[in-house]
C-alpha positions as a printed NumPy array, in Angstrom:
array([[101.044,  23.415, 235.841],
       [102.534,  26.29 , 233.525],
       [100.25 ,  27.615, 231.083],
       [103.553,  30.053, 229.794],
       [106.095,  31.342, 232.477],
       [104.768,  34.953, 233.143],
       [103.779,  35.917, 236.673],
       [100.104,  36.132, 237.703],
       [ 97.603,  37.75 , 239.744],
       [ 96.443,  35.238, 241.874],
       [ 91.977,  34.861, 241.791],
       [ 90.61 ,  35.735, 244.715],
       [ 88.406,  32.285, 244.784],
       [ 89.467,  29.601, 246.715],
       [ 88.844,  25.78 , 246.59 ],
       [ 85.884,  24.369, 248.731],
       [ 84.734,  21.216, 249.638],
       [ 82.794,  18.876, 247.376],
       [ 81.976,  16.135, 246.243],
       [ 83.658,  16.92 , 242.535],
       [ 87.199,  18.031, 242.127],
       [ 86.651,  19.869, 239.358],
       [ 83.982,  21.94 , 240.96 ],
       [ 85.758,  25.043, 242.561],
       [ 83.437,  26.984, 244.331],
       [ 83.78 ,  30.213, 242.644],
       [ 81.435,  32.546, 243.723],
       [ 78.387,  34.22 , 241.393],
       [ 80.472,  36.931, 240.334],
       [ 83.445,  35.099, 239.301],
       [ 81.516,  32.815, 237.39 ],
       [ 80.334,  35.683, 234.913],
       [ 82.926,  37.349, 234.845],
       [ 84.83 ,  34.178, 233.834],
       [ 85.619,  34.012, 229.578],
       [ 85.531,  31.091, 227.483],
       [ 86.664,  33.756, 224.36 ],
       [ 89.427,  34.845, 226.422],
       [ 90.806,  31.562, 227.706],
       [ 90.554,  30.505, 223.753],
       [ 92.42 ,  33.936, 222.93 ],
       [ 94.998,  33.516, 225.685],
       [ 95.702,  29.752, 224.343],
       [ 95.896,  30.439, 221.131],
       [ 97.599,  33.692, 221.589],
       [100.549,  31.21 , 223.884],
       [100.723,  28.473, 220.693],
       [102.198,  31.544, 218.46 ],
       [104.587,  32.111, 221.268],
       [103.206,  35.491, 222.133],
       [104.655,  36.547, 225.291],
       [102.1  ,  37.162, 228.461],
       [ 99.857,  35.426, 226.435],
       [ 97.669,  34.619, 229.413],
       [ 98.036,  38.364, 231.463],
       [ 94.732,  39.097, 230.729],
       [ 92.812,  36.   , 231.553],
       [ 94.425,  35.482, 234.812],
       [ 90.843,  34.243, 236.344],
       [ 90.646,  31.419, 233.343],
       [ 94.435,  30.238, 233.084],
       [ 94.252,  29.97 , 237.389],
       [ 91.212,  28.368, 237.21 ],
       [ 92.496,  25.847, 234.511],
       [ 94.834,  24.932, 237.381],
       [ 93.436,  24.849, 240.253],
       [ 91.395,  22.011, 237.699],
       [ 94.326,  20.575, 237.228],
       [ 95.665,  20.123, 240.804],
       [ 92.301,  18.332, 241.738],
       [ 91.843,  15.81 , 239.109],
       [ 95.962,  15.302, 239.499],
       [ 96.906,  15.176, 235.321],
       [ 97.677,  18.448, 232.919],
       [ 95.174,  19.262, 230.517],
       [ 96.056,  18.984, 226.566],
       [ 94.854,  22.882, 226.751],
       [ 93.493,  24.707, 229.725],
       [ 90.297,  22.99 , 231.657],
       [ 86.797,  24.605, 232.282],
       [ 85.906,  24.281, 235.923],
       [ 82.155,  22.243, 236.912],
       [ 81.107,  26.084, 238.44 ],
       [ 81.365,  27.137, 234.364],
       [ 80.178,  24.475, 232.646],
       [ 77.2  ,  24.652, 234.302],
       [ 76.399,  28.66 , 233.644],
       [ 74.581,  28.09 , 231.345],
       [ 82.275,  26.246, 211.917],
       [ 82.333,  30.404, 212.355],
       [ 84.   ,  32.523, 210.257],
       [ 84.125,  36.117, 209.152],
       [ 82.36 ,  37.332, 206.048],
       [ 80.608,  33.989, 205.671],
       [ 76.953,  33.967, 207.959],
       [ 77.044,  30.388, 207.647],
       [ 79.339,  29.884, 210.127],
       [ 77.891,  33.377, 212.192],
       [ 80.43 ,  35.923, 210.476],
       [ 77.765,  38.378, 210.72 ],
       [ 77.921,  38.594, 214.579],
       [ 81.421,  40.567, 214.116],
       [ 79.469,  43.799, 212.382],
       [ 78.46 ,  45.402, 215.84 ],
       [ 74.81 ,  45.962, 213.855],
       [ 74.151,  42.455, 215.071],
       [ 72.367,  41.352, 218.683],
       [ 72.853,  38.525, 220.076],
       [ 69.426,  38.046, 220.162],
       [ 69.011,  37.866, 216.073],
       [ 71.4  ,  34.795, 216.142],
       [ 69.431,  31.778, 214.169],
       [ 70.965,  28.449, 216.043],
       [ 71.751,  25.789, 214.406],
       [ 68.747,  23.339, 214.439],
       [ 69.798,  20.369, 216.739],
       [ 68.331,  16.558, 217.369],
       [ 66.681,  17.265, 222.032],
       [ 69.074,  15.187, 224.29 ],
       [ 67.097,  11.945, 225.103],
       [ 68.789,  10.355, 227.901],
       [ 68.507,  13.243, 230.588],
       [ 65.065,  14.404, 229.915],
       [ 63.217,  10.709, 230.147],
       [ 66.237,  10.744, 233.772],
       [ 68.996,   8.408, 233.404],
       [ 71.118,   8.492, 236.643],
       [ 74.506,  10.728, 235.857],
       [ 77.479,  10.17 , 238.181],
       [ 80.547,  13.472, 238.131],
       [ 83.794,  13.766, 239.211],
       [ 84.661,  10.844, 238.702],
       [ 88.53 ,   9.544, 239.287],
       [ 89.304,   6.326, 238.126],
       [ 87.627,   3.644, 237.581],
       [ 84.44 ,   2.358, 239.232],
       [ 82.797,  -0.539, 240.013],
       [ 78.945,  -0.282, 240.043],
       [ 77.113,  -3.422, 241.909],
       [ 74.572,  -5.303, 240.841],
       [ 72.602,  -8.045, 242.58 ],
       [ 71.883, -11.187, 239.575],
       [ 70.024, -12.807, 241.654],
       [ 67.494, -13.569, 244.79 ],
       [ 68.408, -16.088, 247.8  ],
       [ 66.229, -18.768, 248.172],
       [ 63.336, -19.359, 250.552],
       [ 62.548, -22.39 , 252.598],
       [ 59.712, -23.403, 254.396],
       [ 60.753, -25.157, 257.732],
       [ 58.813, -27.953, 260.043],
       [ 56.518, -26.838, 262.628],
       [ 58.575, -28.438, 265.67 ],
       [ 60.927, -26.939, 267.914],
       [ 64.457, -26.535, 266.558],
       [ 63.384, -27.758, 263.362],
       [ 66.594, -26.303, 260.468],
       [ 66.245, -24.369, 257.463],
       [ 67.266, -26.824, 254.491],
       [ 69.697, -25.213, 252.362],
       [ 72.052, -21.931, 252.276],
       [ 70.093, -19.101, 251.459],
       [ 72.465, -15.567, 249.664],
       [ 72.138, -13.368, 247.001],
       [ 74.366, -13.29 , 244.046],
       [ 75.887,  -9.899, 243.509],
       [ 78.692,  -8.528, 240.465],
       [ 79.511,  -5.142, 239.433],
       [ 79.124,  -3.353, 236.237],
       [ 82.057,  -1.193, 235.518],
       [ 82.91 ,   2.243, 234.184],
       [ 86.341,   3.246, 233.113],
       [ 87.157,   6.761, 231.27 ],
       [ 85.975,   7.161, 227.202],
       [ 87.46 ,  10.123, 225.771],
       [ 84.828,  12.049, 223.202],
       [ 85.656,  15.14 , 221.934],
       [ 84.127,  17.543, 218.655],
       [ 86.041,  20.614, 217.366],
       [ 84.529,  23.363, 215.416],
       [ 86.244,  26.176, 212.909],
       [ 85.855,  29.139, 214.913],
       [ 87.262,  32.603, 213.141],
       [ 90.353,  34.745, 213.793],
       [ 88.165,  37.669, 213.987],
       [ 85.617,  36.22 , 216.3  ],
       [ 87.779,  35.502, 219.056],
       [ 89.079,  38.843, 219.518],
       [ 85.475,  40.717, 220.122],
       [ 84.567,  40.531, 223.584],
       [ 81.242,  40.351, 223.185],
       [ 79.354,  38.656, 225.472],
       [ 76.91 ,  37.241, 222.94 ],
       [ 79.985,  36.082, 220.963],
       [ 81.091,  34.458, 224.666],
       [ 77.518,  33.03 , 224.87 ],
       [ 77.328,  31.792, 221.064],
       [ 81.135,  29.855, 221.524],
       [ 80.197,  28.079, 225.086],
       [ 77.373,  27.194, 224.112],
       [ 77.998,  25.243, 220.597],
       [ 81.025,  23.11 , 222.427],
       [ 78.811,  22.099, 225.263],
       [ 75.58 ,  21.175, 222.775],
       [ 77.851,  19.266, 220.263],
       [ 79.618,  17.834, 223.227],
       [ 76.177,  16.648, 225.087],
       [ 75.022,  15.403, 222.139],
       [ 77.683,  13.132, 220.957],
       [ 77.195,  11.722, 224.884],
       [ 73.657,  11.717, 225.043],
       [ 73.7  ,   9.077, 221.691],
       [ 76.355,   7.189, 222.854],
       [ 74.112,   6.47 , 225.554],
       [ 71.457,   4.513, 223.519],
       [ 73.018,   3.567, 220.748],
       [ 76.93 ,   3.289, 221.236],
       [ 78.152,  -0.147, 219.891],
       [ 80.85 ,  -0.649, 222.744],
       [ 83.335,  -1.773, 220.598],
       [ 87.215,  -0.01 , 220.475],
       [ 86.81 ,   3.043, 221.848],
       [ 83.136,   3.7  , 221.871],
       [ 80.838,   3.742, 225.344],
       [ 78.127,   0.745, 225.408],
       [ 74.958,   2.533, 224.797],
       [ 70.949,   0.789, 225.859],
       [ 71.229,  -0.849, 221.764],
       [ 73.828,  -2.849, 222.056],
       [ 73.661,  -4.502, 225.639],
       [ 72.532,  -8.403, 226.292],
       [ 69.334,  -8.787, 227.95 ],
       [ 67.274,  -6.206, 226.074],
       [ 63.592,  -6.778, 225.474],
       [ 62.995,  -7.516, 221.315],
       [ 59.571,  -5.879, 219.753],
       [ 60.081,  -7.289, 217.175],
       [ 57.973,  -5.689, 213.552],
       [ 58.389,  -7.904, 210.764],
       [ 61.501,  -9.138, 207.919],
       [ 61.443,  -6.22 , 206.042],
       [ 60.666,  -3.917, 209.809],
       [ 56.726,  -3.196, 210.142],
       [ 54.629,   0.051, 211.275],
       [ 53.912,  -0.099, 215.21 ],
       [ 50.788,  -1.238, 216.382],
       [ 48.957,  -0.645, 219.386],
       [ 50.453,  -4.449, 220.14 ],
       [ 53.304,  -3.575, 219.746],
       [ 53.615,  -0.106, 222.269],
       [ 52.188,  -2.595, 224.465],
       [ 54.754,  -4.851, 224.41 ],
       [ 57.121,  -2.379, 225.319],
       [ 55.76 ,  -2.25 , 228.592],
       [ 54.826,  -6.161, 229.348],
       [ 58.796,  -7.284, 228.333],
       [ 59.939,  -5.088, 231.37 ],
       [ 57.43 ,  -5.581, 233.493],
       [ 57.878,  -9.96 , 233.129],
       [ 61.367,  -9.358, 233.72 ],
       [ 60.48 ,  -7.215, 237.305],
       [ 61.845,  -4.461, 236.159],
       [ 59.172,  -1.841, 235.491],
       [ 60.354,   1.101, 238.009],
       [ 61.363,   3.818, 238.573],
       [ 61.676,   6.558, 235.755],
       [ 60.302,   4.258, 233.033],
       [ 60.031,   6.485, 229.389],
       [ 59.552,   5.823, 226.05 ],
       [ 62.049,   7.316, 223.633],
       [ 60.381,   8.056, 220.045],
       [ 62.083,  10.037, 217.644],
       [ 59.795,  13.466, 215.448],
       [ 58.554,  10.745, 212.683],
       [ 57.588,   8.206, 215.218],
       [ 55.322,  10.346, 216.592],
       [ 53.565,  11.656, 213.309],
       [ 53.239,   8.406, 213.055],
       [ 51.025,   7.994, 216.083],
       [ 49.427,  11.012, 216.333],
       [ 47.686,   9.882, 213.073],
       [ 47.234,   6.169, 213.85 ],
       [ 43.997,   5.091, 215.523],
       [ 44.894,   2.045, 217.999],
       [ 42.327,  -0.09 , 216.231],
       [ 41.732,   0.719, 212.787],
       [ 37.763,   1.735, 212.814],
       [ 36.343,   5.192, 212.062],
       [ 36.332,   6.549, 215.495],
       [ 39.363,   4.827, 216.691],
       [ 41.177,   6.897, 219.726],
       [ 44.496,   7.677, 218.303],
       [ 47.889,   5.877, 220.212],
       [ 49.349,   8.92 , 220.967],
       [ 47.096,  10.668, 223.437],
       [ 46.982,  13.851, 223.128],
       [ 44.571,  14.369, 226.237],
       [ 47.62 ,  13.347, 228.041],
       [ 51.128,  15.616, 227.615],
       [ 52.449,  14.224, 230.358],
       [ 51.988,  10.948, 229.356],
       [ 50.951,  10.724, 225.795],
       [ 51.617,   7.045, 225.113],
       [ 50.411,   4.215, 226.803],
       [ 49.968,   5.955, 229.816],
       [ 54.21 ,   6.716, 230.306],
       [ 56.454,   9.457, 229.614],
       [ 57.442,  10.143, 226.493],
       [ 60.898,  12.071, 224.77 ],
       [ 60.97 ,  13.184, 221.221],
       [ 64.614,  12.829, 219.736],
       [ 66.06 ,  12.707, 216.607],
       [ 68.551,  10.972, 218.445],
       [ 66.57 ,   8.033, 218.159],
       [ 67.8  ,   6.818, 214.915],
       [ 65.446,   6.672, 212.105],
       [ 68.005,   4.989, 209.336],
       [ 68.246,   2.185, 210.454],
       [ 67.671,  -1.44 , 207.779],
       [ 66.787,  -5.234, 208.055],
       [ 66.267,  -6.96 , 205.298],
       [ 65.186,  -5.403, 202.185],
       [ 63.628,  -2.622, 204.909],
       [ 65.557,   1.022, 204.588],
       [ 64.946,   4.088, 206.817],
       [ 63.451,   2.303, 209.842],
       [ 63.097,   4.237, 212.931],
       [ 64.087,   2.671, 216.942],
       [ 62.081,   3.244, 220.108],
       [ 63.016,   2.52 , 223.397],
       [ 61.311,   2.244, 226.234],
       [ 62.307,   1.786, 229.652],
       [ 63.298,   2.164, 233.497],
       [ 66.385,   5.362, 232.366],
       [ 67.616,   5.549, 236.102],
       [ 69.338,   2.077, 235.324],
       [ 70.968,   3.987, 232.451],
       [ 74.356,   5.333, 234.508],
       [ 76.481,   8.108, 232.337],
       [ 79.717,   9.29 , 234.647],
       [ 81.842,  12.055, 233.827],
       [ 85.965,  12.227, 234.659],
       [ 87.004,  15.44 , 235.243],
       [ 86.295,  18.765, 233.27 ],
       [ 86.386,  19.859, 229.791],
       [ 89.571,  19.913, 228.267],
       [ 89.476,  22.199, 225.967],
       [ 92.493,  22.217, 223.098],
       [ 93.379,  24.895, 220.714],
       [ 94.967,  24.387, 217.542],
       [ 95.79 ,  27.943, 215.361],
       [ 97.511,  25.883, 212.468],
       [ 95.261,  24.141, 210.67 ],
       [ 93.439,  26.206, 209.378],
       [ 95.898,  28.889, 209.699],
       [ 95.801,  29.321, 205.55 ],
       [ 91.772,  30.59 , 206.248],
       [ 92.273,  32.343, 209.303],
       [ 90.671,  30.027, 211.737],
       [ 91.001,  28.882, 214.711],
       [ 90.326,  25.142, 215.764],
       [ 88.861,  24.479, 219.254],
       [ 89.099,  20.737, 220.522],
       [ 87.055,  20.09 , 223.19 ],
       [ 87.914,  16.839, 225.289],
       [ 85.849,  14.738, 227.87 ],
       [ 86.391,  11.43 , 229.775],
       [ 82.662,   9.423, 229.824],
       [ 81.314,   6.332, 229.942],
       [ 78.033,   4.717, 229.562],
       [ 76.938,   1.575, 231.891],
       [ 73.28 ,  -0.328, 232.167],
       [ 72.429,  -1.677, 235.675],
       [ 69.894,  -4.03 , 234.343],
       [ 69.439,  -4.851, 230.388],
       [ 66.101,  -6.338, 231.374],
       [ 65.366,  -2.539, 232.48 ],
       [ 64.911,  -1.653, 228.675],
       [ 63.124,  -3.075, 225.765],
       [ 63.59 ,  -1.659, 221.562],
       [ 61.865,  -2.051, 218.749],
       [ 64.909,  -1.333, 215.514],
       [ 62.602,  -2.181, 212.436],
       [ 59.476,   0.749, 212.585],
       [ 58.518,   2.491, 209.875],
       [ 56.954,   5.645, 209.969]])
C-alpha cells in the first residue's frame, strides 16, 4: 500500500506471530511514540496534495502498511494497529468544541470531557473475538442426545440412536463508524493532551456504538442483531401501557433464564440510571420497614444477589400502548453474547466538507458483528415505568 510517493525510513519494529494480525508486536516505546495527530496531519496534507506529506509520520505510515499487508486489504484512510488502540466537534475559538485547548495556558488535565453513557456489555462479561478474518461460524448445540434404558440380560442393546443436534451461528462483518469535525489548527498542535483527547474521543464514540448495537441492534439491513432482537429471549412483561417493576418482576428474570437451563456463566442485570433510582427507593414489599429492591449493603451484587451494571445504554425512551418514556432491563449470561471484530480501526481524513469553516472531518470505520449463542440465556423487560 502506498499513502503517497515519497521515500521514508522504515521503523525498527517487526511483526511477531500473534493471533490478531493487527497486533504488530510494537514495543512499549514505539506505542508511546505513535502519534494519531501526526497521522491525521499527514493524511490531511496528502489529501490536499502536499508533497512528502508523510515525511514526519514514518512510524504511523509503516504501521498502517503493515496492518494492510496482514489483513490483505487497503484502508480507506490509514489503519491504526491494535497495539495502539489498546493504549489507552472540536474547533478553535469555541470552548464547546475544545477550541480553548489551542491556548498554551490550558492544561490537558483541566479539559472537561463530554458526559457519555457507560459501556455496558463489556462490564457485564460478554465474549470478545478480535483479529477475525473472513466470515466465521460459532457452533451451537440445539438439542441433547436421548438416554435409554436397556434390559439387564446379556447382549441387551439400546433401542434407538442417540446423538446431539448441532447448528451454527454465523458472524459477518458489519461496517460501523463515526465522524468528528476537528479544527484544522488543533491538528497542527503537538500537545500530548490534544493527542490523547482526539484518540480517546474517536475510540469512545466507536466503542459506545458497538456496545449499543450489542444490546439493541435490530439486525435489519446494515445493523448487527443485538440481544433485544433475538428470538427465544425471556420476556418479563409489566402491563398494557407499561408498569413499575415489582420484586416479582425482578425475580422473573432469573426464573426465565434458569427455566431454560441457561443460568450459568457471567450472570448480570443491566439497568439504566432511572431504573436504579427507582429500585433504590422502592421496597420489595409495600410495608413501612421493608427492604429496598436495590441492596446497598451488597455493592457487588445489589439486585437479587447478582452483579448489576448501570448504564444508560439500556434505553429509557421506549413506548408501549399509551406508555411513553419506558425503560428496558436486561438479565442473562453475558458470556453467550459474542462481539467479533475484523481488522483494525480505519481512519479517513476529509479536509473538504468543512473546509470553509476551517475544520477537518475525521471518519473512523470498524468492521464488527454481534451474535448470541442462545437467546434463552437472556431475559428482557421493555416496559418499565421508573
